[in-house]
PDB file of C-alpha atoms in Angstrom:
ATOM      1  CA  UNK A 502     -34.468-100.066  22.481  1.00  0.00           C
ATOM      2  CA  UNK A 503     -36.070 -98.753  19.111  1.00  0.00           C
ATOM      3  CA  UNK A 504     -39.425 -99.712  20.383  1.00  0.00           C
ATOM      4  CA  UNK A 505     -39.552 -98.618  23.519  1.00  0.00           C
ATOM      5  CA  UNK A 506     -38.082 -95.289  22.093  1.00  0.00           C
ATOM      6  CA  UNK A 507     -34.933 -94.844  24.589  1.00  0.00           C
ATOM      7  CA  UNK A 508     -31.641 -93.773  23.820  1.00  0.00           C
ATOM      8  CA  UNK A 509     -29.846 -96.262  22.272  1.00  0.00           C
ATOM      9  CA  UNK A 510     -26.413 -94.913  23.371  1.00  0.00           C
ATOM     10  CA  UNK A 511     -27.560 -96.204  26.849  1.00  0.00           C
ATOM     11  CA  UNK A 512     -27.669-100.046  25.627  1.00  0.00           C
ATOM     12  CA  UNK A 513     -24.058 -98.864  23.821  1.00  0.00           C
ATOM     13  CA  UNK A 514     -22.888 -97.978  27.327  1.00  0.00           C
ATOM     14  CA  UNK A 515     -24.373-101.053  29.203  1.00  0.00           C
ATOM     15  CA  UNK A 516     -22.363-103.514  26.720  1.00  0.00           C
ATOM     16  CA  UNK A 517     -19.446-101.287  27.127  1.00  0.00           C
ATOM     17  CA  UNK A 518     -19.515-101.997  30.208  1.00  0.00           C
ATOM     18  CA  UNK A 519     -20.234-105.474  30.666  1.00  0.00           C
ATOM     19  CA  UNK A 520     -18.477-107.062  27.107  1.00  0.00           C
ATOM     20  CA  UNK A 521     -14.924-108.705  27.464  1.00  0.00           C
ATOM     21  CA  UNK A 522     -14.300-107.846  24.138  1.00  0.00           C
ATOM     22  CA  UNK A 523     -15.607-104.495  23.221  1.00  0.00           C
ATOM     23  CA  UNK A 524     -14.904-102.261  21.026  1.00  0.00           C
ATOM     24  CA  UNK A 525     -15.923 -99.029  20.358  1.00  0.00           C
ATOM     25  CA  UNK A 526     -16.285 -99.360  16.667  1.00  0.00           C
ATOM     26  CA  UNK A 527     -18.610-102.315  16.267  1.00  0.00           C
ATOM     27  CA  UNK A 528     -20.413-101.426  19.760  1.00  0.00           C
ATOM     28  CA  UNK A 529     -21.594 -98.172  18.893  1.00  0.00           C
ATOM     29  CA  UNK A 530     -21.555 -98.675  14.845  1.00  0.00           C
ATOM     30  CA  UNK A 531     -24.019-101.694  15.732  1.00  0.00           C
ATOM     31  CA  UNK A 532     -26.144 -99.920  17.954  1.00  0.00           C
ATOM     32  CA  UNK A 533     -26.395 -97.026  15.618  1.00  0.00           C
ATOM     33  CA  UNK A 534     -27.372 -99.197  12.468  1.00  0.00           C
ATOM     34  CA  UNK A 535     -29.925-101.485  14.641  1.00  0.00           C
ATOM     35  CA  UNK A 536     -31.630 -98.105  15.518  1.00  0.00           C
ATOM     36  CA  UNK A 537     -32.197 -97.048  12.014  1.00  0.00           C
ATOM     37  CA  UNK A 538     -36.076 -97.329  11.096  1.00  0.00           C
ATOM     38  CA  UNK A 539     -36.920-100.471   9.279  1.00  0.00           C
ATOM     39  CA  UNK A 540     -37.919 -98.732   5.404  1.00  0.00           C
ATOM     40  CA  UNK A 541     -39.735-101.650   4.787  1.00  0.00           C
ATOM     41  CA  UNK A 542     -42.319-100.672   7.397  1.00  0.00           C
ATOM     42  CA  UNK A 543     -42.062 -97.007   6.591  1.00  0.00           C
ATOM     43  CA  UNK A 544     -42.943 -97.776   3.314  1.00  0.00           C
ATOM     44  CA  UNK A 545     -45.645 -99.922   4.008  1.00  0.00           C
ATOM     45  CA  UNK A 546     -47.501 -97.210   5.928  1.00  0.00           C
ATOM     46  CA  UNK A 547     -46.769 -98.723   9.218  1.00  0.00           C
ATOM     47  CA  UNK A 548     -45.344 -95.641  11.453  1.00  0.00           C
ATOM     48  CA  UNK A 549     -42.743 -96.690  14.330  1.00  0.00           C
ATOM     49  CA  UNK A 550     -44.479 -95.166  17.537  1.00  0.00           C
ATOM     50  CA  UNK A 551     -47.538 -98.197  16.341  1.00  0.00           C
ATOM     51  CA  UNK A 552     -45.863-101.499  16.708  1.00  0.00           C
ATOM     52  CA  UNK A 553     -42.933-103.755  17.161  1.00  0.00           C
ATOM     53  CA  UNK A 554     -40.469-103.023  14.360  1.00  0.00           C
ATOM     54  CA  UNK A 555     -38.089-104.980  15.151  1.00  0.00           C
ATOM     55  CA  UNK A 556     -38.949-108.255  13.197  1.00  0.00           C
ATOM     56  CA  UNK A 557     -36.367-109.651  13.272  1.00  0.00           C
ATOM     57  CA  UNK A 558     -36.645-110.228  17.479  1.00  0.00           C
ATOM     58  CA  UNK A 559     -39.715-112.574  15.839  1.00  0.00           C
ATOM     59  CA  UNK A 560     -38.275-114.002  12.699  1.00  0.00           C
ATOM     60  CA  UNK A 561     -34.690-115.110  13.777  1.00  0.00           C
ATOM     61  CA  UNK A 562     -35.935-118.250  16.345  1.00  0.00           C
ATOM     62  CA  UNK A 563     -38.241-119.441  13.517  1.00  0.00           C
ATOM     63  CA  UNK A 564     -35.005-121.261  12.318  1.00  0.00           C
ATOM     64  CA  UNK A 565     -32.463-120.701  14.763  1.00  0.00           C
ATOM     65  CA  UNK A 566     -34.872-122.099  17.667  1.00  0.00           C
ATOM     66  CA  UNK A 567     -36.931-123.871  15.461  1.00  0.00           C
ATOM     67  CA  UNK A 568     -38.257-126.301  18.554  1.00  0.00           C
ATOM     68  CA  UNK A 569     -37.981-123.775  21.397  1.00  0.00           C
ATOM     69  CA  UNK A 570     -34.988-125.439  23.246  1.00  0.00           C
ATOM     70  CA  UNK A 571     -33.069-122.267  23.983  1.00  0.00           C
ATOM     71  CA  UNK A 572     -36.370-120.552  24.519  1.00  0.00           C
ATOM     72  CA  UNK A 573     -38.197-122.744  27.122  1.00  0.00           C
ATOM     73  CA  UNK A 574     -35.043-123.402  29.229  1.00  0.00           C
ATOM     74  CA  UNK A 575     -34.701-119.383  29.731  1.00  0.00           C
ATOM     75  CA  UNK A 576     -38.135-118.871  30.141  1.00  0.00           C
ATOM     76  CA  UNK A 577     -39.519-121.913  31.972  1.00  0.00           C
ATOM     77  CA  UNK A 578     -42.741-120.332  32.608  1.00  0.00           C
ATOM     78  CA  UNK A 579     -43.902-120.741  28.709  1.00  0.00           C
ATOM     79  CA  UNK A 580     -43.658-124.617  29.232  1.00  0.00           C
ATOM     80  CA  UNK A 581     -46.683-125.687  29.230  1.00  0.00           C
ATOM     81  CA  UNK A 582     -48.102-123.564  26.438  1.00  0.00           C
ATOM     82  CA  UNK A 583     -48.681-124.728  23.403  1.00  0.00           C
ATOM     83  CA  UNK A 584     -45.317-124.475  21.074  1.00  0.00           C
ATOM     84  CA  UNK A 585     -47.277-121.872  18.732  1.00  0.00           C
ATOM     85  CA  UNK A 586     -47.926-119.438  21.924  1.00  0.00           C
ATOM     86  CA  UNK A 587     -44.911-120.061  23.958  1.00  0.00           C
ATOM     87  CA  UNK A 588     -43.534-118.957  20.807  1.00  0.00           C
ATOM     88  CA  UNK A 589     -45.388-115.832  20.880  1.00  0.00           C
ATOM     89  CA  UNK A 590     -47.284-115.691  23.876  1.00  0.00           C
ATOM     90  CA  UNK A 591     -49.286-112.235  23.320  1.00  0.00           C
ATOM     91  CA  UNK A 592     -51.245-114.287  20.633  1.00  0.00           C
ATOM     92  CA  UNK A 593     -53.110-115.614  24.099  1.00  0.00           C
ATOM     93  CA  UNK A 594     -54.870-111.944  23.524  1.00  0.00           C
ATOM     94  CA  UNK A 595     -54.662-110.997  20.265  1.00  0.00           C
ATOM     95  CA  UNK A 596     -56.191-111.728  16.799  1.00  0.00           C
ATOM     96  CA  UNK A 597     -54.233-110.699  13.670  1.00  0.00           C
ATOM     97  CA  UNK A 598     -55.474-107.484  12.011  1.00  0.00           C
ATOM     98  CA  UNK A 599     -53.854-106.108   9.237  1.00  0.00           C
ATOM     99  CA  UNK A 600     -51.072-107.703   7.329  1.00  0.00           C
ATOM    100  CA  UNK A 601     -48.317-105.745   6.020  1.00  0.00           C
ATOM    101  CA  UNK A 602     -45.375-106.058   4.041  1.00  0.00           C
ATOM    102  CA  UNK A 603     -41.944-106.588   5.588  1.00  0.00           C
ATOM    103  CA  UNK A 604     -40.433-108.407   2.744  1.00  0.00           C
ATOM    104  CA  UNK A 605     -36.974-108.850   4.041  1.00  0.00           C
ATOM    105  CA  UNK A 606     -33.735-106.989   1.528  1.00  0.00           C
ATOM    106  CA  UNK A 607     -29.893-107.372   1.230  1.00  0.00           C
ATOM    107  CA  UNK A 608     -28.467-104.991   4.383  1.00  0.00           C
ATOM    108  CA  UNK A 609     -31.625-105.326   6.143  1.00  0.00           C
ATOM    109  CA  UNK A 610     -31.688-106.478   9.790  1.00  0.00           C
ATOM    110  CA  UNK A 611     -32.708-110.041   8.774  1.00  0.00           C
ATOM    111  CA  UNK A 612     -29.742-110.084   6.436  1.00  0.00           C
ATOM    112  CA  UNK A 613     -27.606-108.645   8.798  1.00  0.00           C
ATOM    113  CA  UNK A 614     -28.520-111.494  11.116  1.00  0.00           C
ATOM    114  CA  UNK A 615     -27.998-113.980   8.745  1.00  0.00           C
ATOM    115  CA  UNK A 616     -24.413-116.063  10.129  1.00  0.00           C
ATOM    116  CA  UNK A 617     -23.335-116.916   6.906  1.00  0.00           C
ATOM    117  CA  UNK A 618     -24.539-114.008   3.972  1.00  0.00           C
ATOM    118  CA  UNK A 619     -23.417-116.953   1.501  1.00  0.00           C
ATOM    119  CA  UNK A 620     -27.040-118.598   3.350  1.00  0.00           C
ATOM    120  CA  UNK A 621     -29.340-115.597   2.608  1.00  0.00           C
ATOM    121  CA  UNK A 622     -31.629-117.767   1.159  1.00  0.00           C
ATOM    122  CA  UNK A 623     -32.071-119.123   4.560  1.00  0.00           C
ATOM    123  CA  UNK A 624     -35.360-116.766   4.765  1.00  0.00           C
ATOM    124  CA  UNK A 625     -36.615-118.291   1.934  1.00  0.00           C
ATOM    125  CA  UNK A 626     -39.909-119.302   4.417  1.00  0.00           C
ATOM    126  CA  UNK A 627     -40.888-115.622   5.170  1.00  0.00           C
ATOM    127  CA  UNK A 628     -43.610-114.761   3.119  1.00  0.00           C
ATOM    128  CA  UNK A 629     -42.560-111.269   2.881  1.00  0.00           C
ATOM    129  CA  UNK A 630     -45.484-110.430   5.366  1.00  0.00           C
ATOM    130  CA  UNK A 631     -46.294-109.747   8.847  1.00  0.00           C
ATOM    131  CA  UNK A 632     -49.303-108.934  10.619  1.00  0.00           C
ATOM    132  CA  UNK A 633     -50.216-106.279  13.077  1.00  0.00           C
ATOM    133  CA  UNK A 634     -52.909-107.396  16.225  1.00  0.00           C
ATOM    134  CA  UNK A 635     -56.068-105.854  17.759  1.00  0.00           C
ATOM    135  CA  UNK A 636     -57.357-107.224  21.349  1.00  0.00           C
ATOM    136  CA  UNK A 637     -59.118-110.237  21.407  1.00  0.00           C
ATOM    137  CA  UNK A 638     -62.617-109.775  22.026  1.00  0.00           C
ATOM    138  CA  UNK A 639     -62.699-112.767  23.917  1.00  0.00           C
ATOM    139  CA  UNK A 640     -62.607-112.240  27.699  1.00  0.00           C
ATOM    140  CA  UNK A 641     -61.033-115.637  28.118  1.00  0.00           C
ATOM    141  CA  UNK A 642     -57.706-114.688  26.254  1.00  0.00           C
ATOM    142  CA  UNK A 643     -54.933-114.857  27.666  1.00  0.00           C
ATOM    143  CA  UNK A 644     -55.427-117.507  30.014  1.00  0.00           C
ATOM    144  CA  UNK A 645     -54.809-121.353  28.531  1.00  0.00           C
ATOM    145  CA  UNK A 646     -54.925-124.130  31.358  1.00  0.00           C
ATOM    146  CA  UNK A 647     -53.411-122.394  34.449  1.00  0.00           C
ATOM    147  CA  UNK A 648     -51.021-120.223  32.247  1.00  0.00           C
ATOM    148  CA  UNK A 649     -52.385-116.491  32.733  1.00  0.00           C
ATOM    149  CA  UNK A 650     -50.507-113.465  30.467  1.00  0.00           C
ATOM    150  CA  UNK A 651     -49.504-110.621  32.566  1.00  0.00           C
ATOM    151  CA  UNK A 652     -49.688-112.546  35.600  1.00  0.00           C
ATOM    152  CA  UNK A 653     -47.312-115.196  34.694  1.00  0.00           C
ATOM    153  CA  UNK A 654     -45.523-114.132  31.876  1.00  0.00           C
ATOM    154  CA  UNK A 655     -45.051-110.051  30.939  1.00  0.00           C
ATOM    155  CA  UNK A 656     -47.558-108.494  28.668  1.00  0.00           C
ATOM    156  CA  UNK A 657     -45.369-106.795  25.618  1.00  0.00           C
ATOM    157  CA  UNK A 658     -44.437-103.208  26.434  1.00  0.00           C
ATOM    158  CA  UNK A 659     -45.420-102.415  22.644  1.00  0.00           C
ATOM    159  CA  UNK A 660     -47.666-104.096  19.784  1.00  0.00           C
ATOM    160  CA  UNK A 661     -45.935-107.089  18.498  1.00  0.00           C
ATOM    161  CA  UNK A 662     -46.483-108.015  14.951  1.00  0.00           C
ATOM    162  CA  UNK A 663     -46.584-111.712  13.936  1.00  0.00           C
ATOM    163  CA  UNK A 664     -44.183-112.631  11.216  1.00  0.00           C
ATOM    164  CA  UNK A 665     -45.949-114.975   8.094  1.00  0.00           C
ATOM    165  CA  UNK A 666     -44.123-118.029   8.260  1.00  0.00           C
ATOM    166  CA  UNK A 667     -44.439-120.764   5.830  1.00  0.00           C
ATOM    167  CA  UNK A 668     -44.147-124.288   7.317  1.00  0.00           C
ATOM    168  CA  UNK A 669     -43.463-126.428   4.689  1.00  0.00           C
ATOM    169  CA  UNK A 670     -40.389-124.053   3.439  1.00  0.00           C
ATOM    170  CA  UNK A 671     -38.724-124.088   6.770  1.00  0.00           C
ATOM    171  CA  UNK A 672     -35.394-125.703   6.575  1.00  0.00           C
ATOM    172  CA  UNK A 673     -35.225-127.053   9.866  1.00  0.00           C
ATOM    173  CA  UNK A 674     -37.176-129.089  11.505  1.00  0.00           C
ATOM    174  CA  UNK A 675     -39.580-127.446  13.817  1.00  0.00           C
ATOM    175  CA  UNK A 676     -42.332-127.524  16.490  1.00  0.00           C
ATOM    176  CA  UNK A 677     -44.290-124.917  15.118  1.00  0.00           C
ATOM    177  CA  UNK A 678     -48.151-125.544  14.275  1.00  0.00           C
ATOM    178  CA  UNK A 679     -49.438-126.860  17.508  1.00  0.00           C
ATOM    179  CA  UNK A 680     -52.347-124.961  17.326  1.00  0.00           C
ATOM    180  CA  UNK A 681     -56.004-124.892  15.035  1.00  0.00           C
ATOM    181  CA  UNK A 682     -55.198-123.364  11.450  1.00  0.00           C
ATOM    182  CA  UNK A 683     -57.873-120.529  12.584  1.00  0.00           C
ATOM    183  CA  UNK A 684     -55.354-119.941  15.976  1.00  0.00           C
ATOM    184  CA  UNK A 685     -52.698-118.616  13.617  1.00  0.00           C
ATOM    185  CA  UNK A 686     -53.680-117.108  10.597  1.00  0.00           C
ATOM    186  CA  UNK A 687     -49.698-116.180   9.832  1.00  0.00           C
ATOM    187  CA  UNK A 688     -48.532-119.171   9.958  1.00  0.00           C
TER     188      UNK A 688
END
């Protein structure tokens, strides 16, 4: 919602009306603080209308669906990719281009996602950076065996960024790093 710039009381409304167990307080108090610009970001130069600010959309299957399980059996169409691009598929067209800082703080939204605040550490892999991503120049991105972006899976609606992740500081185990070193300069 924060990305694509609409309303965010309209997401409010569509849980209203589809939760079991709303409530008005943590509905619309949720919404509200998930819409806030990330100051992080802000402060790193990076202005909202550029990029994908929510990070955390990026950061929070790193651990929490560390081999894609959840992932592939929603979107079955990212199966055959490699586990580095299923992961985030608009890397088929992209190459990293500036890396910022999105060193992640007590209240922010990866704390906020954290299930157990006693666990903060938990994001002890981020580096603290992410990167922001130009168009390949390479007229064959995109496409990797028959898989096609924007035919057969959605192109992103705004510029993702690509969270730093370090592998060997993951606490889980993982399937990430199925591509060349060069193929993923963030990770």
């Amino acid at each position: 919602v924060r990305d694509l710039r609409l309303d965010w009381r309209m997401g409010a409304e569509h849980f209203e009306a589809l939760l079991l167990d709303h409530t008005p307080d943590a509905n619309y108090g949720n919404w509200a603080y998930r819409i806030l610009q990330r100051p992080q970001l802000v402060a790193a130069g990076c202005p909202v209308k550029e990029h994908l600010t929510t990070v955390e959309v990026v950061a929070w299957p790193v651990v929490h669906d560390a081999s894609l399980v959840h992932t592939l059996a929603w979107l079955p169409e990212l199966r055959d990719l490699p586990r580095d691009y299923a992961r985030e598929p608009w890397r088929l067209e992209t190459v990293a281009k500036a890396r910022i800082k999105v060193k992640p703080f007590k209240d922010s939204p990866l704390w906020f996602c954290s299930v157990n605040r006693m666990n903060w550490q938990e994001y002890n892999w981020m580096t603290g950076f992410a990167w922001t991503v130009a168009p390949a120049a390479n007229p064959a991105a995109g496409k990797v065996g028959d898989f096609v972006l924007g035919r057969d899976y959605p192109r992103p609606m705004v510029p993702p960024l690509s969270v730093e992740v370090e592998l060997n500081t993951l606490p889980v185990d993982h399937a990430w790093g199925d591509t060349a070193a060069d193929e993923r300069p963030h990770v």
